[in-house]
mmCIF file of C-alpha atoms in Angstrom:
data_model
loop_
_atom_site.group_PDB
_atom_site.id
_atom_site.type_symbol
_atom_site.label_atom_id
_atom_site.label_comp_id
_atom_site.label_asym_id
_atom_site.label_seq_id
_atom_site.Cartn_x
_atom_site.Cartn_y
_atom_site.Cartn_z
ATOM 1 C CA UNK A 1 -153.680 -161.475 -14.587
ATOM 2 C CA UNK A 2 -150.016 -161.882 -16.112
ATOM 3 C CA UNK A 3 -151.308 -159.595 -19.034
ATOM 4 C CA UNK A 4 -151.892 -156.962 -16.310
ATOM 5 C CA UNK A 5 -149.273 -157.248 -14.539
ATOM 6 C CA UNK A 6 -147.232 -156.625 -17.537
ATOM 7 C CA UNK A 7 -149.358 -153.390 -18.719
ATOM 8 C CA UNK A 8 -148.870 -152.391 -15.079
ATOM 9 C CA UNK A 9 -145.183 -153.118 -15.541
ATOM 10 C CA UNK A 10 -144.426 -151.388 -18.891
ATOM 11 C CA UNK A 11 -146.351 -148.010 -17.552
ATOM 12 C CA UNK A 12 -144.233 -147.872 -14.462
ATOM 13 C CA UNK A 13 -141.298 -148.010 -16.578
ATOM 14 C CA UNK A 14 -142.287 -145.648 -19.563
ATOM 15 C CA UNK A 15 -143.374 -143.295 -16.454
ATOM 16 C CA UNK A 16 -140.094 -143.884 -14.964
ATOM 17 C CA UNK A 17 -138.253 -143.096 -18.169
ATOM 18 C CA UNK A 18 -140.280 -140.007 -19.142
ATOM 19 C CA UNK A 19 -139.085 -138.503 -16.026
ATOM 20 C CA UNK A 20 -135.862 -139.824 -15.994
ATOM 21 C CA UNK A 21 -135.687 -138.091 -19.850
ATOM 22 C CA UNK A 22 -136.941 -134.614 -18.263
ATOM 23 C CA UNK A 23 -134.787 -134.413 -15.208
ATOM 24 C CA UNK A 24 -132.117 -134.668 -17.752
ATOM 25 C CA UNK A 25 -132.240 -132.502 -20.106
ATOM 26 C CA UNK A 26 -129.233 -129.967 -20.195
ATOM 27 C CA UNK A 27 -129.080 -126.032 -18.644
ATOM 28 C CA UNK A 28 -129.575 -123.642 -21.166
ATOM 29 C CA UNK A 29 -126.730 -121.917 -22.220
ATOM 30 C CA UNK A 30 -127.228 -118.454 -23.439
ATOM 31 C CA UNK A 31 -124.060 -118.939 -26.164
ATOM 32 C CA UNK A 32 -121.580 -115.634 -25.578
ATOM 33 C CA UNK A 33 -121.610 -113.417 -28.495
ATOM 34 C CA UNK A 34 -118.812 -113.070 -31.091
ATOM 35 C CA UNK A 35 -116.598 -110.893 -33.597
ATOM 36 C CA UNK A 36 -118.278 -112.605 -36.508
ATOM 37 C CA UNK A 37 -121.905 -111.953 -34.523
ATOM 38 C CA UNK A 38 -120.856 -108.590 -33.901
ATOM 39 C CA UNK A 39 -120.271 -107.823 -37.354
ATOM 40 C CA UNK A 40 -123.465 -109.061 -38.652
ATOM 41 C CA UNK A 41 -125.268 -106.819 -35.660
ATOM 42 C CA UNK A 42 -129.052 -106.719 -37.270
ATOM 43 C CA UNK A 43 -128.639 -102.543 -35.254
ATOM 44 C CA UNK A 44 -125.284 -101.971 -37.327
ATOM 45 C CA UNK A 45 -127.010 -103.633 -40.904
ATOM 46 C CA UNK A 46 -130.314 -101.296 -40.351
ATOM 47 C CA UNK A 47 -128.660 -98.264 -39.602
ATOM 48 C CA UNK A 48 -126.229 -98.761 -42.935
ATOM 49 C CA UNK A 49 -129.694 -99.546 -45.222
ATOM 50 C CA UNK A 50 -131.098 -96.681 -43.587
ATOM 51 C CA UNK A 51 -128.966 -94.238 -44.717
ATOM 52 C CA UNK A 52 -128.823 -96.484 -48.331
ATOM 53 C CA UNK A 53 -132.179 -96.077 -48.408
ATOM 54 C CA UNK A 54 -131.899 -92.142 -47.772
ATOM 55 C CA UNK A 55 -129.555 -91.145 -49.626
ATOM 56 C CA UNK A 56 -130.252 -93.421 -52.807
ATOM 57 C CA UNK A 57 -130.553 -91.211 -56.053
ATOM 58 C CA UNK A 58 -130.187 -88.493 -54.046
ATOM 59 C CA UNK A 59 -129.489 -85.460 -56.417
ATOM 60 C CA UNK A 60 -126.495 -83.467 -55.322
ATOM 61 C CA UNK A 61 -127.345 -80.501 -57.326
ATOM 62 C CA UNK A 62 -130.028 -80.042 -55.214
ATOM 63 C CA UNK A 63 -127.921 -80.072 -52.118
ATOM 64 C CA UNK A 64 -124.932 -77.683 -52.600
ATOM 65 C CA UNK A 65 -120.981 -79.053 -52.519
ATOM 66 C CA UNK A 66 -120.728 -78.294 -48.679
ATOM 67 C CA UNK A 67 -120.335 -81.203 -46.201
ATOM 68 C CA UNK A 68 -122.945 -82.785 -44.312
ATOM 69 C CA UNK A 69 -123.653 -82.296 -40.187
ATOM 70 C CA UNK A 70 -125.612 -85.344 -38.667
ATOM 71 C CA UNK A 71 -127.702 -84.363 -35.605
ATOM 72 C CA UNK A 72 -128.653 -86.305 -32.245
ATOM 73 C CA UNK A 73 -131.482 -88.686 -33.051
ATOM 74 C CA UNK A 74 -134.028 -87.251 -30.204
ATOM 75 C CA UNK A 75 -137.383 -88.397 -28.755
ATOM 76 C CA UNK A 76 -139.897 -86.892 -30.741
ATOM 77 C CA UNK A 77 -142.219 -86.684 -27.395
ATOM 78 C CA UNK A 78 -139.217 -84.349 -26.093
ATOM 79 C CA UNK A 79 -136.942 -83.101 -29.053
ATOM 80 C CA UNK A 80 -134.753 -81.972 -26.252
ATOM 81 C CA UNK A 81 -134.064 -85.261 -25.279
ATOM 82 C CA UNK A 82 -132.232 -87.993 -26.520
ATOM 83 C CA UNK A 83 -130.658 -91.563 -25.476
ATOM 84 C CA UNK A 84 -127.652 -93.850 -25.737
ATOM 85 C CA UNK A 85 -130.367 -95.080 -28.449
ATOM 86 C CA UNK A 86 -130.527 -91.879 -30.269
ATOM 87 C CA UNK A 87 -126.703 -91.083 -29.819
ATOM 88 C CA UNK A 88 -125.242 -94.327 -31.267
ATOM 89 C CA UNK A 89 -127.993 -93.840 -34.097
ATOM 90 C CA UNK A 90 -126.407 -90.847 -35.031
ATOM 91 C CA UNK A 91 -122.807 -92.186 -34.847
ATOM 92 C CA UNK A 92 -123.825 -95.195 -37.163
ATOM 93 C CA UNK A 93 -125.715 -92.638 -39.517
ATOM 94 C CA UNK A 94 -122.306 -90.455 -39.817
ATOM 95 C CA UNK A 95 -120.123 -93.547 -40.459
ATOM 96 C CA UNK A 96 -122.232 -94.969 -43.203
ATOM 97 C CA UNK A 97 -122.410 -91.258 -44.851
ATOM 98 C CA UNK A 98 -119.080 -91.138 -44.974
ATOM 99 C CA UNK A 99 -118.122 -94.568 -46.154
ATOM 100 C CA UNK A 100 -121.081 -94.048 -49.108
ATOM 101 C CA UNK A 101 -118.642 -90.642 -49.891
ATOM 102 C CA UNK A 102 -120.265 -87.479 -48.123
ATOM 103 C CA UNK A 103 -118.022 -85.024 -46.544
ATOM 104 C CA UNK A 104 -119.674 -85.748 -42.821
ATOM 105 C CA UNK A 105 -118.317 -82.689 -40.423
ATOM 106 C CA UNK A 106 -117.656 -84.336 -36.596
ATOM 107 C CA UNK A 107 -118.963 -81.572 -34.969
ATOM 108 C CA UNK A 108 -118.329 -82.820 -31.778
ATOM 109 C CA UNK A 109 -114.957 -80.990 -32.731
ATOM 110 C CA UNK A 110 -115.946 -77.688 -32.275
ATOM 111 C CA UNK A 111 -116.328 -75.710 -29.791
ATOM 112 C CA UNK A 112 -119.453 -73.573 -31.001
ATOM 113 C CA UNK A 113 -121.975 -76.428 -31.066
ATOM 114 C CA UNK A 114 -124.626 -76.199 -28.367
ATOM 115 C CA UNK A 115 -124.285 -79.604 -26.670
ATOM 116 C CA UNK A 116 -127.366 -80.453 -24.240
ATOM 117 C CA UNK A 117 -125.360 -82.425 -21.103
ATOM 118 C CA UNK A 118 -126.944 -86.465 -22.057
ATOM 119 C CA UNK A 119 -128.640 -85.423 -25.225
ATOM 120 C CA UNK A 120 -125.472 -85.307 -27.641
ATOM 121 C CA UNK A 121 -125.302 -82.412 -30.351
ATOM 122 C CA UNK A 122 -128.968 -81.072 -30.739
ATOM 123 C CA UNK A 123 -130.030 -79.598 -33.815
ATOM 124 C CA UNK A 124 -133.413 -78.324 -33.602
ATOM 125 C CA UNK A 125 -134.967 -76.044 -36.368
ATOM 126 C CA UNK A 126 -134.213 -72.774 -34.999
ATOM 127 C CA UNK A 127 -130.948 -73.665 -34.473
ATOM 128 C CA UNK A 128 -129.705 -75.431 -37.675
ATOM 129 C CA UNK A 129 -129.448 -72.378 -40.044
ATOM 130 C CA UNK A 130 -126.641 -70.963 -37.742
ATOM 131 C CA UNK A 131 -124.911 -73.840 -36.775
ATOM 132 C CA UNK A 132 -124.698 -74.981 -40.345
ATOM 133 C CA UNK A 133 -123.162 -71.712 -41.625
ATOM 134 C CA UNK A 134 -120.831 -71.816 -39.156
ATOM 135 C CA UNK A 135 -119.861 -75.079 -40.619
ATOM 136 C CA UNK A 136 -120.143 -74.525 -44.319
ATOM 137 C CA UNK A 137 -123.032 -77.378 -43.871
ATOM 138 C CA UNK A 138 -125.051 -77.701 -47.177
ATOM 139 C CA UNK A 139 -127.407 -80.212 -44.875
ATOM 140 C CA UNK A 140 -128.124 -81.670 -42.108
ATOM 141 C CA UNK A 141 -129.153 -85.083 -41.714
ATOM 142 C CA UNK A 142 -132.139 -84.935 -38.499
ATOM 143 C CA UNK A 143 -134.031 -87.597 -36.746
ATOM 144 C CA UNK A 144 -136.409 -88.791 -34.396
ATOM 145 C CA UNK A 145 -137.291 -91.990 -32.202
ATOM 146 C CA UNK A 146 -140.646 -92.726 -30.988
ATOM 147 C CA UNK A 147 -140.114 -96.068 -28.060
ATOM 148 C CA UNK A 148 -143.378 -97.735 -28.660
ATOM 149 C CA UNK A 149 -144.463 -101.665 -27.148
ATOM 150 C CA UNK A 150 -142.611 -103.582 -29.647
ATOM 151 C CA UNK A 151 -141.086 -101.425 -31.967
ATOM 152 C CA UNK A 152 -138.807 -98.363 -31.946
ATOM 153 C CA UNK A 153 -139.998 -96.272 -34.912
ATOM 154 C CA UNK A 154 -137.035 -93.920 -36.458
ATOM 155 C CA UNK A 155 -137.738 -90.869 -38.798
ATOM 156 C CA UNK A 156 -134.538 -89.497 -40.636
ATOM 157 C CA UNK A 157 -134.573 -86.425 -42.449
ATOM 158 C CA UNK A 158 -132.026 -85.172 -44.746
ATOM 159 C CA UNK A 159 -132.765 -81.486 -44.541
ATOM 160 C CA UNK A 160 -131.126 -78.322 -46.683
ATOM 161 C CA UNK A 161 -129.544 -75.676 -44.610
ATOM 162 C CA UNK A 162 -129.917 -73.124 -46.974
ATOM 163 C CA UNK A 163 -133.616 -72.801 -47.062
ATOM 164 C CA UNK A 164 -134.605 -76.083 -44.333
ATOM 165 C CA UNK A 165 -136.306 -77.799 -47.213
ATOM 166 C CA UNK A 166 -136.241 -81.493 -46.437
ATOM 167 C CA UNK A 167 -134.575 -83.074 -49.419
ATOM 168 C CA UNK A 168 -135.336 -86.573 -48.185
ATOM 169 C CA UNK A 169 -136.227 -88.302 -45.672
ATOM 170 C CA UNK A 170 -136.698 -92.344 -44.562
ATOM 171 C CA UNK A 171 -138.723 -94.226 -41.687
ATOM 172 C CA UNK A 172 -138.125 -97.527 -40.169
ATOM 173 C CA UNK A 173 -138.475 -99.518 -37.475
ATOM 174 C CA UNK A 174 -136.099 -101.520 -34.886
ATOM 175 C CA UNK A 175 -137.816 -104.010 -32.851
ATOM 176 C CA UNK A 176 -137.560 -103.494 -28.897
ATOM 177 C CA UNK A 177 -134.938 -106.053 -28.705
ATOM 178 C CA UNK A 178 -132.607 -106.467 -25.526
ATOM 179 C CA UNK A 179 -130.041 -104.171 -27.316
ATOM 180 C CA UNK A 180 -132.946 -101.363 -28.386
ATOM 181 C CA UNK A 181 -134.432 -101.447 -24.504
ATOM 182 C CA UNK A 182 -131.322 -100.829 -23.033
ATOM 183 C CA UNK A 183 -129.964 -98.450 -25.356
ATOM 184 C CA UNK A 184 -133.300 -96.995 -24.847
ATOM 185 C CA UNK A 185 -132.264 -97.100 -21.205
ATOM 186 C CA UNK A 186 -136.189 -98.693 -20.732
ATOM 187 C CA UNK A 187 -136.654 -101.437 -17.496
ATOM 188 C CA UNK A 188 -136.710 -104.797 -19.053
#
């Protein structure tokens, strides 16, 4: 009877601590980001190996001494369409061209580029020939994004203005993060 008793005792108290132990337990915090985070963005280190990746043993005698244009990323469901996601691609892809030593043209500059109201500076096939030559472009680095469930899958294309021969070209993926969906401007 006392050895009862005592079980009935010592699993009233575990109970009572096991629940005491779970009503406990502290808020989750989601931690603010940083300066240091921010500088190791995963978005920021793709978009540099991209462009690595592109451009590695690249021949330039292939290519032509002029500078290079870089292009909206669009959708490739609507190449008249882009997104913040597709417009800071394109920013990133410019900055790391120019810190690996290409002569990258801003053409958001001039006045003479066809600019699509929300899409950014469009370069579609029938249009990159002239553009570039108004430029003095030797090529034109092009892109796509396809939004699919958990990835974002990007197609770059380094393309020659002189002839559109696609000199090289690179495909990734970015995984449909928080930062990708909004960017993507998708409902989360």
């Amino acid at each position: 009877m006392i050895h009862l008793r005592l079980t009935t005792l010592a699993c009233a108290l575990g109970a009572a601590l096991l629940a005491t132990g779970c009503a406990q337990q502290p808020p989750q915090v989601r931690a603010e980001p940083n300066y240091l985070d921010a500088a190791r963005a995963p978005m920021l280190q793709s978009s540099r190996e991209a462009v690595a990746q592109l451009v590695d043993r690249l021949d330039m005698a292939i290519t032509g001494p002029g500078p290079v244009l870089v292009a909206t990323v669009v959708n490739v469901n609507d190449m008249s369409v882009s997104a913040p996601l597709g417009r800071t691609l394109s920013e990133q892809y410019a900055s790391a061209m120019a810190m690996s030593g290409f002569n990258v043209k801003e053409i958001k500059l001039r006045g003479d580029v066809f600019v699509k109201e929300g899409a950014g500076e469009l370069l579609l096939s029938r249009e990159v020939r002239d553009i570039a030559r108004n430029h003095n472009a030797s090529m034109v680095l092009v892109g796509t994004f396809s939004p699919a469930a958990n990835y974002t899958y990007v197609s770059l294309k380094l393309v020659r203005t002189e002839d559109s021969r696609i000199i090289r070209g690179h495909d990734y993926a970015l995984p449909n993060d928080r930062d990708v969906n909004r960017l993507l401007a998708l409902p989360r």
